[in-house]
PDB file of C-alpha atoms in Angstrom:
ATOM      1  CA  UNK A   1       6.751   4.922  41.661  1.00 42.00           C
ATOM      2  CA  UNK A   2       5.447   1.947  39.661  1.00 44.00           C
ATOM      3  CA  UNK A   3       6.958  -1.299  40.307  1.00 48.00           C
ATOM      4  CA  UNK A   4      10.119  -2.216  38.398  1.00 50.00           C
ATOM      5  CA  UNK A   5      10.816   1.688  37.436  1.00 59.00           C
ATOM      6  CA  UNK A   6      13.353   3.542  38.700  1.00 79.00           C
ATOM      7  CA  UNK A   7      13.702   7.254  40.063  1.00 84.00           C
ATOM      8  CA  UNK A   8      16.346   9.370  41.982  1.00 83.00           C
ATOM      9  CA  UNK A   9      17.083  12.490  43.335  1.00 86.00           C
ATOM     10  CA  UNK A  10      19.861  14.253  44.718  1.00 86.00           C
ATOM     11  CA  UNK A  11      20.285  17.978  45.780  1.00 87.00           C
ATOM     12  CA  UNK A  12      24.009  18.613  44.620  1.00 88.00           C
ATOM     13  CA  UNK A  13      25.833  22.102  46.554  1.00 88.00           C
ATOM     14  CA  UNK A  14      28.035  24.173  44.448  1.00 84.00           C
ATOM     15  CA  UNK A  15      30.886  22.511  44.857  1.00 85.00           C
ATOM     16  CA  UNK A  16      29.372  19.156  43.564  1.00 83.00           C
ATOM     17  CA  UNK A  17      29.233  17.447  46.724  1.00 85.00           C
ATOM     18  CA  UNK A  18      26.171  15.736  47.539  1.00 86.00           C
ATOM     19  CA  UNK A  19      23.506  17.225  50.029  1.00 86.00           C
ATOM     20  CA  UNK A  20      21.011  14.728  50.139  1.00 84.00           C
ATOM     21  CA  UNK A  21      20.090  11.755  47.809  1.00 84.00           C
ATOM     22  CA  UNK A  22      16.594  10.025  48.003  1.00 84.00           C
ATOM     23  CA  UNK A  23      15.426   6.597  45.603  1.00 80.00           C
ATOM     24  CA  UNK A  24      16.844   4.581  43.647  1.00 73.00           C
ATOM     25  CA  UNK A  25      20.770   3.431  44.297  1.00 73.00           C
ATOM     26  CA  UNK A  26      22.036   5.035  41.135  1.00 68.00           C
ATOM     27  CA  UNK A  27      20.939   8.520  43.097  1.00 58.00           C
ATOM     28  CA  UNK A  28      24.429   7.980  44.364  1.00 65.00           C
ATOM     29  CA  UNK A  29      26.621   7.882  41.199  1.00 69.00           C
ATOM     30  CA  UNK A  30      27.670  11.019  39.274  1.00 73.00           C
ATOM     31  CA  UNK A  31      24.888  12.236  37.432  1.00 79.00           C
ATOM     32  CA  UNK A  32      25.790  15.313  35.755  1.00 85.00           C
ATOM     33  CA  UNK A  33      28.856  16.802  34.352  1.00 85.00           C
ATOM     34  CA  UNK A  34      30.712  20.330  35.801  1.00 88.00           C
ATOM     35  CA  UNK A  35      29.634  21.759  32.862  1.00 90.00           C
ATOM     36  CA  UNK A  36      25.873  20.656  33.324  1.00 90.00           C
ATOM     37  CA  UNK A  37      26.334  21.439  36.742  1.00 89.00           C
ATOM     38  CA  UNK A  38      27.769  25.059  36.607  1.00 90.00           C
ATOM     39  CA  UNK A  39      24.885  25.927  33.619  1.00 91.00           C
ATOM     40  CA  UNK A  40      21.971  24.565  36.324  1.00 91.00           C
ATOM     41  CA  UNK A  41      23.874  27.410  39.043  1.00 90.00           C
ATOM     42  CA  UNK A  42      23.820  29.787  36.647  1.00 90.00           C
ATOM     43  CA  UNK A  43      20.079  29.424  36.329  1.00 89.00           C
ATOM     44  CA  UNK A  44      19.704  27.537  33.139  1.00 91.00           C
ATOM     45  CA  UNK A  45      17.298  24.304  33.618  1.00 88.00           C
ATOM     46  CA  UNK A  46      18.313  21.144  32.221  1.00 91.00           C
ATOM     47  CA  UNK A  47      17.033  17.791  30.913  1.00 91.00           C
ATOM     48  CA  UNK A  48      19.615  15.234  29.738  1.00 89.00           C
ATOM     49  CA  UNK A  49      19.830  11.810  28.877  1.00 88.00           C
ATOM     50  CA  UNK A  50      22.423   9.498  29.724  1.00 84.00           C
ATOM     51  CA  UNK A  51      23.455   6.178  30.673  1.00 83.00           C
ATOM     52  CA  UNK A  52      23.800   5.585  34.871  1.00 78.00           C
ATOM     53  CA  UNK A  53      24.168   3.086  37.239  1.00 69.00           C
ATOM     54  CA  UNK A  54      24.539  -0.772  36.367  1.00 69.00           C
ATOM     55  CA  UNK A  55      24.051  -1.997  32.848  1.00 70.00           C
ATOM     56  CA  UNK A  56      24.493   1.507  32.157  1.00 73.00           C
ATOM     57  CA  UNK A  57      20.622   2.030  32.023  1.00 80.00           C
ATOM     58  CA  UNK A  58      19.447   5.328  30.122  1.00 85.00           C
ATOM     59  CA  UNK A  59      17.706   7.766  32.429  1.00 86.00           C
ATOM     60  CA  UNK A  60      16.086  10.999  32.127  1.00 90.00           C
ATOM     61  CA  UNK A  61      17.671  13.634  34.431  1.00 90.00           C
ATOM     62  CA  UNK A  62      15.871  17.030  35.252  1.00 92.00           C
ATOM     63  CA  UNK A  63      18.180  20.066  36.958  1.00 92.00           C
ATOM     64  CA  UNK A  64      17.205  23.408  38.639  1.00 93.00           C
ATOM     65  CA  UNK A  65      18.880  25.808  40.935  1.00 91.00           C
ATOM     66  CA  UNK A  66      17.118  25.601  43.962  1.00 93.00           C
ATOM     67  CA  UNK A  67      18.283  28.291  46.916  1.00 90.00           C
ATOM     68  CA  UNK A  68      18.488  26.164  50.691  1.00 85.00           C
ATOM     69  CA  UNK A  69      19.878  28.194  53.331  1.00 85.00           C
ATOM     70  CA  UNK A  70      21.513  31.276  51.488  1.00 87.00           C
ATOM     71  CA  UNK A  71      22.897  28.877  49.217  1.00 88.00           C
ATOM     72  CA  UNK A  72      22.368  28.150  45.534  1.00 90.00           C
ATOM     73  CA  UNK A  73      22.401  24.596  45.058  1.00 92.00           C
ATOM     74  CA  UNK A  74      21.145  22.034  42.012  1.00 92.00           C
ATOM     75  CA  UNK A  75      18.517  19.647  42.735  1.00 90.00           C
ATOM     76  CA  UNK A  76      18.571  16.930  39.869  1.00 91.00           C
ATOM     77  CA  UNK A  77      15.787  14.632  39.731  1.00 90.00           C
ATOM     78  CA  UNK A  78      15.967  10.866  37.321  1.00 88.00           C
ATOM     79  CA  UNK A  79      14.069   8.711  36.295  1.00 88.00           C
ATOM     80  CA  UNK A  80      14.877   5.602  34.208  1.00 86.00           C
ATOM     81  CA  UNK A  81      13.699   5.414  30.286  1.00 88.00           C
ATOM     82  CA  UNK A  82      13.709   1.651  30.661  1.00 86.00           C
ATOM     83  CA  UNK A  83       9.895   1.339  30.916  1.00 87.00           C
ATOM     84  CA  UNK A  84       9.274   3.743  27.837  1.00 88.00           C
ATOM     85  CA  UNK A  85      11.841   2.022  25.529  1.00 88.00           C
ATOM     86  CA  UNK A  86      10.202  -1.572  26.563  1.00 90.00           C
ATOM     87  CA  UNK A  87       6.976  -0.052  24.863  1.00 93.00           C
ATOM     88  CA  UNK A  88       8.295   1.211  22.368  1.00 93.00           C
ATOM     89  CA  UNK A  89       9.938  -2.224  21.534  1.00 94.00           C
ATOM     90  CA  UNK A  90       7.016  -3.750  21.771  1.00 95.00           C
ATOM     91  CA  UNK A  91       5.064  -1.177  19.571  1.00 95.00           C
ATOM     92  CA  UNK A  92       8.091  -1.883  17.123  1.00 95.00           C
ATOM     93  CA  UNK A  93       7.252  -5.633  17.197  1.00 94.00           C
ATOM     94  CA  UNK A  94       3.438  -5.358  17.485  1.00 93.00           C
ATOM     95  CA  UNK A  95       3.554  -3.340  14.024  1.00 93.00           C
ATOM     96  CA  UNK A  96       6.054  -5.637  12.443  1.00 94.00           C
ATOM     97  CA  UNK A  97       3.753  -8.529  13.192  1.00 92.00           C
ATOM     98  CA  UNK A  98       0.745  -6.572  12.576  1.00 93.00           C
ATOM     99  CA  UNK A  99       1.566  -5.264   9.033  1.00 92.00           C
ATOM    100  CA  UNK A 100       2.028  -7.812   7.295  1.00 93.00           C
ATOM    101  CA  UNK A 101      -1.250  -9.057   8.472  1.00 92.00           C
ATOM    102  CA  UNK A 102      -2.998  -5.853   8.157  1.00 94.00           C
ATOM    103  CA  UNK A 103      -1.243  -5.937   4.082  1.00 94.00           C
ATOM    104  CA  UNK A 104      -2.985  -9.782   3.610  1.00 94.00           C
ATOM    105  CA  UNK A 105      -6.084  -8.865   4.606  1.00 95.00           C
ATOM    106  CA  UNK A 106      -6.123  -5.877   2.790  1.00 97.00           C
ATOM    107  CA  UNK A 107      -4.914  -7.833  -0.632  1.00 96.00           C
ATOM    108  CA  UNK A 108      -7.689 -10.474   0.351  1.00 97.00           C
ATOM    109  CA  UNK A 109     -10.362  -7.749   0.340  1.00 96.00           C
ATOM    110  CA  UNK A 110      -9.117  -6.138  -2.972  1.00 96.00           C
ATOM    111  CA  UNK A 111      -9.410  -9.701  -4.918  1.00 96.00           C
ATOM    112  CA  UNK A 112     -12.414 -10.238  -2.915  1.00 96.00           C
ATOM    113  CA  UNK A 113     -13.808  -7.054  -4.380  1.00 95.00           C
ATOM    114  CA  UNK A 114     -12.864  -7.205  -7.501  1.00 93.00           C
ATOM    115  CA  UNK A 115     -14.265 -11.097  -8.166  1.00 92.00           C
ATOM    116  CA  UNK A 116     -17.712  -9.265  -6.907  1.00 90.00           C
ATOM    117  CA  UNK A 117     -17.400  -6.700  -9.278  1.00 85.00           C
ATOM    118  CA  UNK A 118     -16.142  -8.877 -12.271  1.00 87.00           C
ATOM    119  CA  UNK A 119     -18.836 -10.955 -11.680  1.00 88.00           C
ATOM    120  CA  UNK A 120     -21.957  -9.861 -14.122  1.00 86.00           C
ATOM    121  CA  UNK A 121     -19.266  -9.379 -16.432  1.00 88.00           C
ATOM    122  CA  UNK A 122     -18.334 -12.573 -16.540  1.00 90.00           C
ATOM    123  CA  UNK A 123     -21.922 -13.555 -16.672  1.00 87.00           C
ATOM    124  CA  UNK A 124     -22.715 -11.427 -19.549  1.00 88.00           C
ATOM    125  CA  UNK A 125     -19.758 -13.093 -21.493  1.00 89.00           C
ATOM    126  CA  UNK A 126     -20.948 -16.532 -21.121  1.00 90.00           C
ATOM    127  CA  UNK A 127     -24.236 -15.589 -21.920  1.00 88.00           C
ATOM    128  CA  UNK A 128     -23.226 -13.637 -25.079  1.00 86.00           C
ATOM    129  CA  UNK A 129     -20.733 -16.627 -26.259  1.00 88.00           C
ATOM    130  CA  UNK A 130     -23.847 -18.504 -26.104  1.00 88.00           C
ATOM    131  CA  UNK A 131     -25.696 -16.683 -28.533  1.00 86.00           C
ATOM    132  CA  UNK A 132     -25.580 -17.892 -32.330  1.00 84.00           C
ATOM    133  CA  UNK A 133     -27.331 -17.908 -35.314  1.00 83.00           C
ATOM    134  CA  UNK A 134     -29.788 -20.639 -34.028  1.00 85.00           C
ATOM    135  CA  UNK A 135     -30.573 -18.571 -31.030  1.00 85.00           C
ATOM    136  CA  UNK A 136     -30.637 -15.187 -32.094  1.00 83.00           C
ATOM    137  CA  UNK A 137     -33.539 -14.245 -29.968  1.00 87.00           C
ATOM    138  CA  UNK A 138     -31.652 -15.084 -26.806  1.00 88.00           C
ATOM    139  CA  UNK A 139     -30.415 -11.600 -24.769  1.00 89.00           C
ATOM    140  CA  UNK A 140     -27.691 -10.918 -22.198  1.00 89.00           C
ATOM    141  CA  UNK A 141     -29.603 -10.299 -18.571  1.00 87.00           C
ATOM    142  CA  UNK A 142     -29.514  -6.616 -17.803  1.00 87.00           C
ATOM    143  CA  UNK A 143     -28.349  -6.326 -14.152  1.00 84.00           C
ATOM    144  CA  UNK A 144     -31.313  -3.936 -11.797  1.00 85.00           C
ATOM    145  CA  UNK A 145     -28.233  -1.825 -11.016  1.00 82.00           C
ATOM    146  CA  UNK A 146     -27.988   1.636 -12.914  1.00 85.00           C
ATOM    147  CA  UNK A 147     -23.993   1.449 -13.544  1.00 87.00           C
ATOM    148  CA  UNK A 148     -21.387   0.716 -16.144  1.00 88.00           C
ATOM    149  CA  UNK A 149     -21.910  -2.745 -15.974  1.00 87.00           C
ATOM    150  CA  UNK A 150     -25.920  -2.278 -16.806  1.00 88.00           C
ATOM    151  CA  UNK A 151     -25.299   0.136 -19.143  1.00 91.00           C
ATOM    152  CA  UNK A 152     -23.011  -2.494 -21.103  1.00 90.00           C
ATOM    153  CA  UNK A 153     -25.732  -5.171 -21.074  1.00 90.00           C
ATOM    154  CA  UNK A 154     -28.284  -2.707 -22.539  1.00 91.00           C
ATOM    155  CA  UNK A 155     -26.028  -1.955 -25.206  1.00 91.00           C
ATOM    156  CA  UNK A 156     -24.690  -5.685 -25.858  1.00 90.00           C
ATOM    157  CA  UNK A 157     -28.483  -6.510 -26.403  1.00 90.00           C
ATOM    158  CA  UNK A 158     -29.435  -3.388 -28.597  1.00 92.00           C
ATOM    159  CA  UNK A 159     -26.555  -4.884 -30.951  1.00 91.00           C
ATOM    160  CA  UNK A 160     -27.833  -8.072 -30.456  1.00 89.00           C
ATOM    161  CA  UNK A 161     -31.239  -6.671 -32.026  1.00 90.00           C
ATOM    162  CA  UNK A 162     -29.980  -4.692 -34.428  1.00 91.00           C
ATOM    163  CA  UNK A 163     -28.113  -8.331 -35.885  1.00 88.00           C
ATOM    164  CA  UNK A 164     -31.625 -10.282 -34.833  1.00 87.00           C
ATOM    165  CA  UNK A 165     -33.361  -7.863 -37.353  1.00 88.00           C
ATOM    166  CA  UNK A 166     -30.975  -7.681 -40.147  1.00 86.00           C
ATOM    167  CA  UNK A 167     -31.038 -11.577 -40.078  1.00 86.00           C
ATOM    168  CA  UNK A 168     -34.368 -11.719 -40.528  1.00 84.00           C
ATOM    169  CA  UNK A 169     -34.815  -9.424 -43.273  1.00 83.00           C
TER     170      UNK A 169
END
């Protein structure tokens, strides 16, 4: 048994009346109901959950028929959920601090991203508001990638030729 958990078990006879109990204190408080009780005689295991022994703690109890001596009797083991719902309380806080978190970085990377890929368009349109009648000559850079974004330059500066040579004639 790990430190700070707790775990029981008592061998109950027929009657209800307690044979042996072994662990933790709450081993000696009522554990399970006549009903639970009579089902575990009648051969039916059972797990249940409920609240025993100070601060009414939740803990995980286990029956079985067990035969001792001629006798059917009901062992019922226990062992407290307090060290399961501490982790899950802390996975609960963990994820409410960690979401947030996770959500900001993840909105930092998609503006991140998207400046990167805005980028040579944004180039492209200063370079093109540049361009006039006294510098007709003058192109947009074509980016060395073979995407949209290249495929726009290529076309900004076959326009941009087609106006360079109707200018000139």
């Amino acid at each position: 048994m790990l430190k700070g958990e707790r775990a029981a078990a008592r061998l109950l006879a027929g009657s209800g009346s307690v044979v042996s109990a072994y662990g933790d204190p709450v081993a000696s408080a009522p554990t399970l109901t006549p009903q639970q009780r009579a089902a575990a005689l009648a051969g039916h295991p059972l797990a249940v959950t409920r609240p025993l022994g100070p601060g009414s703690q939740d803990f995980r109890l286990v029956a079985r028929r067990v035969q001792r001596r001629g006798q059917s009797q009901v062992i019922v083991v226990g062992q407290s959920l307090r060290p399961v719902q501490q982790s899950v309380r802390r996975v609960v806080v963990l994820l409410g601090l960690a979401g947030p978190a996770a959500l900001l970085a993840i909105a930092f990377g998609g503006w991140w991203l998207a400046l990167r890929a805005l980028a040579p368009i944004e180039a492209m349109t200063a370079s093109a508001e540049a361009i006039g009648p006294e510098r007709l000559a003058d192109r947009v850079a074509e980016p060395r990638a073979h995407d949209e974004v290249a495929h726009l330059a290529r076309t900004l500066n076959t326009m941009l030729d087609r106006v360079q040579h109707g200018v000139e004639q």
